[in-house]
Coordinates of C-alpha atoms and ligand atoms in Angstrom, one line a residue:
M1 CA 25.5 57.2 -167.2
T2 CA 27.3 60.4 -166.6
S3 CA 30.6 62.0 -167.6
K4 CA 34.1 62.3 -166.3
L5 CA 34.2 65.9 -167.5
A6 CA 33.3 68.2 -164.6
A7 CA 32.3 71.1 -167.0
L8 CA 29.8 68.8 -168.7
R9 CA 28.4 67.4 -165.4
S10 CA 28.0 70.8 -163.9
W11 CA 26.2 72.2 -167.0
V12 CA 23.8 69.2 -167.0
D13 CA 23.1 69.7 -163.3
Q14 CA 22.6 73.4 -163.8
V15 CA 20.2 72.8 -166.7
A16 CA 18.3 70.2 -164.7
S17 CA 17.8 72.5 -161.8
Q18 CA 16.6 75.2 -164.1
T19 CA 14.2 73.0 -166.2
Q20 CA 13.1 70.5 -163.5
P21 CA 12.8 67.3 -165.6
D22 CA 11.4 64.1 -164.0
N23 CA 14.3 62.1 -165.4
I24 CA 17.7 62.5 -167.0
H25 CA 18.8 60.2 -169.7
W26 CA 22.4 60.2 -171.1
C27 CA 22.3 58.9 -174.7
S28 CA 24.6 56.1 -175.5
G29 CA 23.8 56.2 -179.2
S30 CA 23.3 52.5 -179.4
E31 CA 20.9 50.7 -181.8
E32 CA 19.0 49.3 -178.8
E33 CA 18.5 52.8 -177.4
Y34 CA 17.2 54.0 -180.8
Q35 CA 14.7 51.1 -180.8
E36 CA 13.6 51.9 -177.2
F37 CA 12.9 55.5 -178.1
V38 CA 11.0 54.4 -181.2
Q39 CA 8.9 52.0 -179.1
Q40 CA 8.2 54.7 -176.6
M41 CA 7.1 57.1 -179.2
L42 CA 4.9 54.6 -180.9
A43 CA 3.2 53.9 -177.6
E44 CA 2.7 57.7 -177.0
G45 CA 1.4 58.1 -180.5
T46 CA 4.1 60.7 -181.6
L47 CA 5.3 58.2 -184.1
T48 CA 3.3 55.7 -186.2
T49 CA 4.6 52.7 -188.2
L50 CA 4.3 52.7 -192.0
N51 CA 3.8 49.6 -194.2
E52 CA 6.2 47.2 -192.7
K53 CA 6.5 45.1 -195.9
T54 CA 7.2 47.9 -198.4
Y55 CA 8.7 50.4 -195.9
P56 CA 10.5 48.3 -193.3
D57 CA 11.6 50.3 -190.2
C58 CA 10.0 53.5 -191.5
Y59 CA 8.0 55.8 -189.2
L60 CA 5.8 58.8 -189.6
H61 CA 5.9 61.8 -187.3
R62 CA 3.3 64.6 -187.6
S63 CA 4.4 68.0 -186.4
D64 CA 2.2 70.6 -184.9
P65 CA 0.8 72.4 -187.9
N66 CA 2.4 75.7 -186.9
D67 CA 5.8 74.2 -186.5
V68 CA 6.9 72.9 -190.0
A69 CA 9.8 75.0 -191.1
R70 CA 12.8 77.1 -190.0
V71 CA 11.9 80.4 -188.4
E72 CA 14.5 83.0 -189.6
H73 CA 12.6 85.9 -188.0
L74 CA 12.9 84.2 -184.6
T75 CA 16.5 83.2 -185.0
F76 CA 19.1 85.5 -183.4
V77 CA 22.8 85.9 -183.2
C78 CA 23.7 87.3 -179.8
T79 CA 27.1 89.2 -179.7
E80 CA 28.1 92.0 -177.4
N81 CA 28.5 94.3 -180.4
E82 CA 25.5 94.4 -182.8
E83 CA 27.8 95.2 -185.8
D84 CA 29.5 91.8 -185.3
A85 CA 26.2 90.0 -186.0
G86 CA 25.6 92.2 -189.1
Q87 CA 22.5 93.2 -190.9
N88 CA 22.3 89.6 -192.2
N89 CA 21.2 88.5 -188.8
N90 CA 18.7 89.4 -186.2
W91 CA 20.6 90.5 -183.1
M92 CA 20.0 90.6 -179.4
S93 CA 22.5 91.4 -176.7
P94 CA 23.6 88.2 -174.8
A95 CA 22.3 89.6 -171.5
D96 CA 18.8 90.3 -173.0
A97 CA 18.7 87.0 -174.8
H98 CA 19.8 85.1 -171.7
A99 CA 17.1 86.9 -169.6
K100 CA 14.4 86.0 -172.1
M101 CA 15.5 82.4 -172.6
D102 CA 16.1 81.8 -168.9
K103 CA 12.4 82.6 -168.2
L104 CA 11.2 80.3 -170.9
F105 CA 13.4 77.4 -169.8
E106 CA 12.3 77.8 -166.1
G107 CA 10.6 74.5 -165.2
C108 CA 9.8 73.7 -168.8
M109 CA 10.8 70.0 -168.5
R110 CA 8.5 69.2 -165.6
G111 CA 6.8 65.9 -166.3
R112 CA 9.3 65.2 -169.1
T113 CA 12.6 63.4 -169.5
M114 CA 15.7 65.4 -170.3
Y115 CA 18.0 63.8 -172.8
V116 CA 21.7 64.5 -172.9
I117 CA 23.1 63.9 -176.4
P118 CA 26.9 64.1 -176.9
Y119 CA 27.6 64.3 -180.6
C120 CA 30.5 64.7 -183.0
M121 CA 30.1 66.7 -186.2
G122 CA 32.4 64.9 -188.6
P123 CA 34.2 61.6 -188.3
I124 CA 35.1 60.8 -184.7
G125 CA 38.8 60.5 -185.5
S126 CA 39.1 63.6 -187.6
R127 CA 41.1 66.7 -186.6
Y128 CA 38.6 68.7 -188.6
S129 CA 35.6 67.5 -186.5
R130 CA 34.0 69.5 -183.7
C131 CA 31.9 68.2 -180.9
G132 CA 28.8 69.4 -179.0
V133 CA 26.2 68.3 -176.5
E134 CA 22.5 68.8 -177.0
I135 CA 20.2 68.7 -174.1
T136 CA 16.6 68.3 -175.2
D137 CA 13.2 67.1 -173.9
S138 CA 12.2 65.7 -177.3
P139 CA 12.6 62.0 -178.1
Y140 CA 12.0 62.9 -181.8
V141 CA 15.2 65.0 -181.6
V142 CA 17.1 62.1 -180.1
I143 CA 16.1 59.6 -182.9
N144 CA 16.8 62.2 -185.6
M145 CA 20.2 63.1 -184.0
K146 CA 21.1 59.4 -184.0
K147 CA 20.8 59.4 -187.8
M148 CA 22.1 62.9 -188.5
T149 CA 25.3 62.9 -186.3
R150 CA 27.8 60.5 -184.7
M151 CA 26.2 60.6 -181.3
G152 CA 26.6 58.8 -178.0
K153 CA 29.5 57.0 -176.3
N154 CA 32.3 57.7 -178.8
A155 CA 31.4 61.3 -179.1
L156 CA 31.4 61.6 -175.3
E157 CA 34.9 60.0 -175.1
R158 CA 36.2 62.6 -177.6
I159 CA 34.6 65.5 -175.7
E160 CA 36.1 64.2 -172.4
K161 CA 39.5 64.1 -174.1
E162 CA 39.2 67.6 -175.6
G163 CA 37.5 69.2 -172.6
Y164 CA 35.3 71.5 -174.6
F165 CA 32.1 71.3 -176.6
V166 CA 29.3 73.4 -178.1
R167 CA 26.4 73.6 -175.6
G168 CA 23.0 73.3 -177.2
L169 CA 19.9 73.5 -175.0
H170 CA 16.6 72.7 -176.6
S171 CA 13.0 72.4 -175.4
T172 CA 9.9 72.0 -177.5
G173 CA 8.1 74.1 -174.8
D174 CA 4.4 74.5 -175.6
L175 CA 5.0 75.1 -179.4
D176 CA 3.5 78.5 -179.1
P177 CA 5.0 80.6 -181.9
D178 CA 5.0 83.6 -179.7
R179 CA 7.3 81.8 -177.3
R180 CA 9.7 80.4 -179.9
F181 CA 13.3 81.6 -180.2
I182 CA 16.5 80.2 -181.6
M183 CA 19.4 82.0 -180.0
H184 CA 23.1 81.7 -180.8
F185 CA 25.9 82.8 -178.4
P186 CA 29.0 82.5 -180.5
D187 CA 31.3 83.9 -177.8
E188 CA 30.1 81.2 -175.4
L189 CA 29.9 78.5 -178.0
S190 CA 26.3 77.9 -177.0
I191 CA 22.8 77.7 -178.5
M192 CA 19.4 77.9 -176.9
S193 CA 16.3 76.9 -178.8
F194 CA 12.8 77.0 -177.4
G195 CA 9.3 76.3 -178.7
S196 CA 9.9 74.3 -181.9
G197 CA 10.4 70.6 -182.7
Y198 CA 11.2 71.2 -186.4
G199 CA 14.5 69.8 -187.6
G200 CA 16.3 73.0 -188.6
N201 CA 15.3 74.6 -185.3
A202 CA 15.7 71.6 -183.0
L203 CA 18.4 69.3 -184.3
L204 CA 21.0 71.7 -183.0
G205 CA 24.0 69.9 -184.6
K206 CA 22.8 70.9 -188.0
K207 CA 22.2 74.6 -188.9
C208 CA 22.8 76.0 -185.4
H209 CA 26.1 74.3 -184.7
A210 CA 27.5 73.1 -188.0
L211 CA 26.8 76.4 -189.7
R212 CA 26.1 79.4 -187.4
I213 CA 28.4 78.6 -184.6
A214 CA 30.9 76.7 -186.8
S215 CA 31.2 79.8 -189.1
H216 CA 32.7 81.6 -186.1
Q217 CA 35.0 78.8 -185.2
A218 CA 36.0 78.6 -188.8
R219 CA 36.8 82.3 -189.0
R220 CA 38.9 82.2 -185.9
E221 CA 40.7 79.1 -186.9
G222 CA 41.2 79.7 -190.6
W223 CA 38.7 77.4 -192.3
L224 CA 35.2 77.6 -193.9
A225 CA 31.9 76.2 -192.6
E226 CA 29.6 76.2 -195.6
H227 CA 26.0 75.3 -196.8
M228 CA 27.4 73.0 -199.5
L229 CA 26.9 69.5 -200.8
I230 CA 30.0 67.4 -201.5
V231 CA 30.0 65.0 -204.5
G232 CA 32.7 62.9 -206.1
L233 CA 32.5 62.5 -209.9
E234 CA 34.5 59.5 -211.3
S235 CA 35.2 59.7 -215.1
P236 CA 35.3 56.5 -217.2
E237 CA 39.1 56.7 -216.9
G238 CA 38.8 56.4 -213.2
A239 CA 39.8 59.9 -212.2
V240 CA 37.7 61.3 -209.3
H241 CA 37.1 65.0 -208.8
Y242 CA 35.3 66.2 -205.7
I243 CA 33.2 69.4 -205.9
A244 CA 31.4 71.4 -203.3
C245 CA 28.2 73.2 -204.3
A246 CA 26.4 75.9 -202.4
F247 CA 22.7 76.3 -203.3
P248 CA 20.0 77.9 -201.2
S249 CA 17.6 75.6 -199.4
A250 CA 15.5 73.3 -201.5
C251 CA 17.3 74.1 -204.7
G252 CA 18.1 70.4 -205.4
K253 CA 21.3 69.9 -203.4
T254 CA 20.2 66.4 -202.3
N255 CA 19.4 65.5 -205.9
L256 CA 22.7 66.7 -207.2
A257 CA 24.6 65.0 -204.5
M258 CA 23.0 61.7 -205.5
L259 CA 22.8 62.3 -209.3
I260 CA 22.3 59.3 -211.6
P261 CA 24.2 59.7 -214.8
P262 CA 22.1 59.9 -218.0
D263 CA 22.4 56.9 -220.5
E264 CA 25.0 58.7 -222.6
L265 CA 27.3 59.1 -219.6
H266 CA 26.5 55.8 -218.0
D267 CA 30.2 55.0 -217.5
W268 CA 30.6 57.9 -215.1
K269 CA 30.2 57.2 -211.4
V270 CA 28.8 59.6 -208.8
W271 CA 29.7 59.4 -205.1
T272 CA 27.9 61.3 -202.4
L273 CA 29.9 62.7 -199.5
G274 CA 27.3 65.1 -198.2
D275 CA 24.1 66.9 -199.2
D276 CA 23.9 70.0 -197.1
I277 CA 27.0 71.1 -195.2
A278 CA 30.7 71.1 -195.9
W279 CA 33.6 72.1 -193.7
L280 CA 36.6 73.1 -195.8
H281 CA 40.1 73.2 -194.4
P282 CA 43.4 74.1 -196.1
D283 CA 45.8 71.1 -195.7
E284 CA 49.6 71.0 -195.5
T285 CA 49.9 70.5 -199.2
G286 CA 48.0 73.7 -199.9
K287 CA 44.8 72.0 -201.0
L288 CA 41.3 72.7 -199.7
R289 CA 39.9 69.5 -198.1
A290 CA 36.3 68.9 -197.2
I291 CA 34.5 66.9 -194.7
N292 CA 30.7 66.5 -194.2
P293 CA 30.0 67.1 -190.5
E294 CA 26.8 65.2 -190.7
S295 CA 26.2 61.5 -191.0
G296 CA 22.6 61.6 -192.4
Y297 CA 20.3 63.5 -194.6
F298 CA 17.3 65.6 -193.5
G299 CA 15.8 66.1 -197.0
V300 CA 12.7 67.5 -198.6
V301 CA 10.4 64.7 -199.6
P302 CA 8.0 66.1 -202.2
G303 CA 9.2 65.7 -205.8
T304 CA 11.2 62.6 -205.0
N305 CA 10.5 59.9 -207.5
Q306 CA 12.2 57.2 -209.6
K307 CA 13.0 59.7 -212.3
T308 CA 14.0 62.8 -210.3
N309 CA 16.2 61.0 -207.8
K310 CA 16.1 57.2 -207.9
N311 CA 18.9 56.9 -205.3
A312 CA 16.9 59.0 -202.8
Y313 CA 13.7 57.2 -203.7
D314 CA 15.3 53.8 -202.9
M315 CA 17.2 55.2 -199.9
I316 CA 14.0 56.2 -198.1
M317 CA 12.2 52.8 -198.6
H318 CA 13.7 51.5 -195.3
D319 CA 15.0 52.8 -192.0
T320 CA 13.6 56.2 -192.5
I321 CA 11.8 58.8 -190.3
F322 CA 9.2 60.7 -192.3
T323 CA 7.9 64.0 -191.0
N324 CA 4.6 65.5 -192.3
V325 CA 4.0 63.3 -195.4
A326 CA 0.6 61.9 -196.3
V327 CA -0.3 58.1 -196.2
T328 CA -2.0 55.8 -198.7
E329 CA -4.6 53.2 -198.0
D330 CA -1.8 50.6 -197.7
N331 CA -0.2 52.8 -195.1
E332 CA 2.7 53.8 -197.3
P333 CA 4.1 57.3 -197.1
W334 CA 2.8 59.5 -199.9
W335 CA 3.9 62.9 -201.3
E336 CA 3.2 65.2 -204.2
G337 CA 5.4 64.1 -207.1
K338 CA 5.7 60.5 -205.9
Q339 CA 3.9 59.4 -209.0
L340 CA 2.6 56.2 -207.3
G341 CA -0.3 55.6 -205.0
T342 CA -3.1 57.8 -203.8
P343 CA -3.2 59.6 -200.4
V344 CA -6.1 58.9 -198.0
K345 CA -4.8 60.9 -195.0
D346 CA -3.0 64.2 -195.4
W347 CA 0.1 65.3 -193.4
R348 CA -2.2 66.5 -190.6
G349 CA -3.8 63.1 -190.3
R350 CA -7.1 64.4 -191.8
D351 CA -9.0 62.5 -194.5
Y352 CA -7.4 63.7 -197.7
D353 CA -9.4 66.4 -199.4
E354 CA -7.9 68.4 -202.3
A355 CA -9.6 71.5 -200.9
N356 CA -7.2 71.4 -197.9
G357 CA -4.1 71.9 -200.2
P358 CA -1.3 69.5 -200.7
A359 CA -1.5 66.0 -199.1
A360 CA 2.1 66.1 -197.9
H361 CA 3.4 69.4 -196.5
P362 CA 5.6 71.0 -199.1
N363 CA 8.5 71.0 -196.5
S364 CA 7.8 67.4 -195.4
R365 CA 11.1 65.7 -194.7
F366 CA 12.9 62.4 -194.6
T367 CA 15.6 61.6 -192.1
V368 CA 18.0 58.8 -193.1
S369 CA 21.4 57.6 -192.3
A370 CA 23.9 58.5 -195.1
T371 CA 24.8 54.8 -195.4
N372 CA 21.3 54.1 -196.7
N373 CA 22.3 55.9 -199.9
P374 CA 23.2 53.6 -202.8
S375 CA 25.8 56.2 -204.0
Y376 CA 27.3 56.7 -200.5
S377 CA 31.1 57.2 -200.6
N378 CA 33.1 55.5 -197.8
L379 CA 35.3 58.6 -197.9
A380 CA 32.5 60.4 -196.0
D381 CA 34.1 58.6 -193.0
E382 CA 37.7 59.5 -193.9
P383 CA 39.2 61.7 -191.2
E384 CA 41.2 63.7 -193.8
G385 CA 38.2 64.3 -196.0
V386 CA 38.5 64.8 -199.8
P387 CA 40.4 67.4 -201.9
I388 CA 38.1 69.9 -203.6
S389 CA 38.6 70.7 -207.3
A390 CA 35.8 73.2 -207.8
I391 CA 33.4 75.2 -205.7
V392 CA 30.0 75.8 -207.4
F393 CA 27.4 78.4 -206.4
G394 CA 23.9 78.5 -207.8
G395 CA 20.4 79.6 -207.3
R396 CA 16.9 79.1 -208.6
R397 CA 16.6 81.9 -211.2
K398 CA 14.0 82.1 -214.0
H399 CA 15.9 84.7 -215.8
V400 CA 19.4 86.3 -216.1
A401 CA 21.8 83.7 -214.8
P402 CA 23.2 81.5 -217.5
L403 CA 23.5 77.7 -217.2
V404 CA 27.1 77.9 -216.1
Y405 CA 30.0 80.2 -215.9
E406 CA 33.5 80.2 -214.4
A407 CA 34.9 83.0 -212.3
K408 CA 38.0 84.6 -213.5
S409 CA 39.9 84.4 -210.3
W410 CA 39.4 83.5 -206.6
E411 CA 38.6 87.1 -205.8
H412 CA 36.1 87.3 -208.6
G413 CA 34.7 84.0 -207.4
V414 CA 34.0 85.5 -204.0
L415 CA 32.0 88.2 -205.8
V416 CA 30.1 85.5 -207.7
G417 CA 29.3 83.7 -204.4
A418 CA 28.3 87.0 -202.8
S419 CA 25.9 87.6 -205.8
T420 CA 24.0 84.4 -205.3
A421 CA 20.2 85.0 -205.2
S422 CA 17.3 82.6 -205.4
E423 CA 13.6 82.3 -205.5
T424 CA 12.3 81.4 -202.0
T425 CA 11.0 77.9 -201.3
A426 CA 8.9 76.1 -198.6
A427 CA 12.0 75.3 -196.4
M428 CA 11.6 78.6 -194.6
V429 CA 8.5 80.3 -193.3
G430 CA 7.4 83.2 -195.6
E431 CA 6.3 83.9 -199.1
V432 CA 7.4 81.3 -201.7
G433 CA 8.8 82.3 -205.1
V434 CA 10.2 85.8 -204.3
I435 CA 13.8 86.5 -205.3
R436 CA 16.1 87.1 -202.3
R437 CA 19.8 87.6 -202.0
D438 CA 21.5 84.6 -200.5
P439 CA 25.2 85.1 -200.6
M440 CA 27.1 81.8 -200.7
A441 CA 23.6 80.3 -199.8
M442 CA 24.4 81.4 -196.3
K443 CA 21.9 84.1 -195.6
P444 CA 20.1 82.2 -192.9
F445 CA 23.2 80.5 -191.6
C446 CA 26.2 82.8 -191.5
G447 CA 26.6 83.5 -187.7
Y448 CA 28.4 86.8 -188.2
N449 CA 28.5 90.0 -190.3
F450 CA 28.5 89.1 -194.0
A451 CA 31.1 91.8 -194.7
D452 CA 33.6 90.1 -192.4
Y453 CA 32.6 86.7 -193.9
W454 CA 33.5 87.9 -197.4
A455 CA 36.8 89.2 -196.1
H456 CA 37.4 85.8 -194.6
W457 CA 36.6 84.2 -197.9
L458 CA 39.0 86.6 -199.7
S459 CA 41.7 85.7 -197.2
F460 CA 42.0 82.2 -198.6
K461 CA 43.9 83.7 -201.5
D462 CA 46.9 83.8 -199.1
R463 CA 46.1 80.7 -197.1
T464 CA 46.4 77.9 -199.7
A465 CA 48.5 77.4 -202.8
H466 CA 46.0 75.3 -204.8
L467 CA 42.6 77.0 -204.6
P468 CA 39.7 75.4 -206.3
K469 CA 38.2 77.1 -209.3
I470 CA 34.8 78.8 -208.6
F471 CA 31.7 78.4 -210.8
H472 CA 28.1 79.5 -210.9
V473 CA 25.2 77.3 -212.2
N474 CA 21.5 77.8 -212.8
W475 CA 19.4 74.8 -213.7
F476 CA 16.2 76.8 -213.4
R477 CA 16.2 79.2 -216.3
Q478 CA 12.8 79.4 -218.0
D479 CA 11.4 80.6 -221.4
D480 CA 8.6 83.2 -221.7
E481 CA 6.0 80.5 -221.3
G482 CA 7.5 79.3 -218.0
H483 CA 9.1 76.1 -219.4
F484 CA 12.5 75.1 -218.0
L485 CA 15.1 75.4 -220.7
W486 CA 17.5 72.8 -219.2
P487 CA 16.2 69.3 -218.4
G488 CA 18.1 69.2 -215.1
F489 CA 18.5 66.1 -212.8
G490 CA 20.9 63.5 -214.2
E491 CA 21.6 65.8 -217.2
N492 CA 23.3 68.2 -214.9
L493 CA 26.3 65.9 -215.1
R494 CA 27.0 67.3 -218.6
V495 CA 27.5 70.7 -216.9
L496 CA 29.6 69.2 -214.1
Q497 CA 31.7 67.5 -216.8
W498 CA 32.5 70.8 -218.4
I499 CA 33.4 72.1 -214.9
I500 CA 35.8 69.2 -214.4
D501 CA 37.3 69.6 -217.8
R502 CA 37.9 73.3 -217.1
C503 CA 39.7 72.3 -213.9
E504 CA 41.8 69.9 -216.1
H505 CA 42.4 72.7 -218.6
R506 CA 40.9 70.7 -221.4
A507 CA 37.6 72.4 -222.2
G508 CA 37.0 75.6 -224.2
A509 CA 35.1 78.7 -223.0
Q510 CA 34.3 82.2 -224.2
E511 CA 35.5 85.1 -222.0
T512 CA 32.6 87.5 -221.1
A513 CA 32.2 90.3 -218.6
L514 CA 30.5 87.8 -216.2
G515 CA 33.2 85.1 -216.5
Y516 CA 34.1 82.2 -218.7
L517 CA 31.0 80.7 -220.3
P518 CA 31.0 77.5 -222.4
H519 CA 30.5 78.0 -226.2
P520 CA 27.4 75.9 -227.0
Y521 CA 29.7 73.3 -228.6
D522 CA 31.8 73.0 -225.4
L523 CA 28.9 71.3 -223.6
D524 CA 28.3 67.7 -224.3
T525 CA 24.6 67.6 -225.4
I526 CA 24.8 64.3 -227.4
G527 CA 21.5 62.4 -227.0
L528 CA 19.8 65.3 -225.4
D529 CA 16.5 66.5 -226.8
I530 CA 17.3 70.2 -226.8
S531 CA 17.5 72.7 -229.7
T532 CA 20.7 74.5 -230.7
Q533 CA 18.9 77.7 -230.0
T534 CA 18.0 76.7 -226.5
V535 CA 21.7 75.8 -225.8
E536 CA 22.7 79.2 -227.2
T537 CA 20.2 80.9 -224.9
L538 CA 21.5 79.0 -221.9
T539 CA 25.1 79.9 -222.6
S540 CA 24.6 83.5 -223.3
I541 CA 24.0 86.6 -221.2
D542 CA 21.8 89.7 -221.6
L543 CA 24.2 92.5 -221.0
K544 CA 21.5 95.0 -219.9
Q545 CA 20.1 92.6 -217.4
C546 CA 23.5 91.8 -216.1
R547 CA 24.3 95.5 -215.8
N548 CA 21.2 96.1 -213.7
E549 CA 22.1 93.1 -211.5
M550 CA 25.7 94.3 -211.0
I551 CA 24.5 97.8 -210.0
S552 CA 22.1 96.4 -207.5
L553 CA 24.8 94.0 -206.2
G554 CA 27.1 97.0 -205.7
E555 CA 24.4 98.8 -203.7
Y556 CA 23.8 95.6 -201.6
L557 CA 27.5 95.2 -200.9
E558 CA 27.8 98.9 -199.9
S559 CA 24.9 98.6 -197.6
Y560 CA 27.2 96.7 -195.2
G561 CA 29.2 99.9 -194.8
D562 CA 32.8 100.3 -194.0
R563 CA 33.3 96.6 -193.2
T564 CA 32.6 95.6 -196.9
P565 CA 36.0 94.5 -198.2
G566 CA 37.4 97.0 -200.7
E567 CA 38.6 94.1 -202.9
L568 CA 35.0 92.9 -203.3
L569 CA 33.8 96.4 -204.4
R570 CA 36.8 96.5 -206.8
Q571 CA 35.7 93.2 -208.3
Q572 CA 32.2 94.5 -208.8
H573 CA 33.5 97.6 -210.4
L574 CA 35.7 95.6 -212.8
V575 CA 32.8 93.5 -213.9
L576 CA 30.6 96.6 -214.4
Q577 CA 33.3 98.2 -216.5
E578 CA 33.7 95.2 -218.6
I579 CA 29.9 95.0 -219.2
D580 CA 29.9 98.7 -220.2
R581 CA 32.8 98.0 -222.6
E582 CA 30.9 95.1 -224.2
I583 CA 27.7 97.2 -224.5
A584 CA 29.6 99.9 -226.2
K585 CA 31.1 97.3 -228.6
A586 CA 27.7 95.8 -229.4
Ligands
LIG601 C1 17.7 72.6 -194.9 C2 17.6 74.0 -195.3 O1 16.8 72.1 -194.3 O2 18.6 74.6 -195.9 O3 18.7 72.0 -195.3 O4 16.6 74.7 -195.0
LIG602 MN1 20.2 73.3 -196.1

């Protein structure tokens, strides 16, 4: 196989002459091809089968122990002007980055096969979708891309029609962390990733293309590429609202996207459109429509059980690629929080010994096709996407942030998004549990200067007539003893219900300096084992703490210099003024 598109053929030839592979394989994306790669990897030992009775068509892949997470410190945005990448990114000049990467790629595929993967992010027939081609020497990447994207023949046909595509070049190299870089060249629409086989670094359609490069395309073309899940909530009356939620990595996006309603709200239905990325476009009627550019989920495994996320638990019992989980004596995958079975081998394949730490790596992952999900919405394949009623930001915060509040306007909502902060998790290399700023949950993923990105967000005020309302949630507030105050999981639907009711103008709220908060009685807590006092705590704010946060947010926004939009600073100033007024009143 090859391509009718000269630009693609010549790029493939040029990469082949640089990397010197033994073979070149153009991926068709067929089921037979997937099976062939699985068989090849089983024979090589880079994949092992799991219990075929209880986990049919499930496989385990073990990574190199030093290659188990995204590497933000080795991820660069390469623009001519350093300011365009912004302080939110590591920067290297395109010339320096090319020189560095060209050396690494020189002859790196000798003895290996080079795979050419044409893929489409978003439904093949959608005007909102964008295409790319990933060249890789990793069959693990190929089988993951098959689940995560629409890849192969149909994507190639679209690329040939359009004539352009994002170029992603990847090699696992020798997995030496000192020779590992993930480079983005937004002006060339290209990505070069060397030295890692981990999903976020190697499946280039995901974070590299659908967020970092797409955020550029979105800015140029007037849309938004965001780190958001998309979920549809159907009320007992049959009305469906779609909401898009931006939470930092490993804050429960997948759980929320597949939420199972609690008994008291059993007549609600929840439909998953996406669990990680949303592309939002204004349509001709002035609404913001969302598509999920991905076709699968690359989710964190630990903590998944019948109670926390039964849909995900069932979804990963067949046709799933597991990465870095432990196994039981019956050869079933095992992870912390599974609440069933006992590990005998840990994620590194050693006999399990508590002294070595968790049996499954805390960032162990499942890769599944979205259609495995019992709550999958067919509209995930709808070229026009779905209209968004509400945008929800959130983080993992022990203190300060209340359970939920609504922004007072679009501009205020942009400030709320920019204020997002969260405790770090195992999804990225580094210390776990430290609070870091993560505006719009895009800190690791915005491919350009945050100040310009906030200006782009603000510009939507004039782009569409019917903007969604903006909210902020925090499921993770704790009491002084470290207990979570809100039960979370399915019960989060009670908060989403208030959000929808606010969109429908039928729920009450109290106006505060921070935004509109529900009164305790505005939230449906019937059947919930929670004290009135706890609900009061969850729906109230500590003005002094909020004041400190607002001051530090102002300093943070100003640290972006002249590019910080004046409107954002004005919003911050207004909130601070309001807080001071309330403090004076109290
Ligand atoms: C992810 C992440 O893997 O955000 O989705 O790190
Ligand atoms: Mn993510």
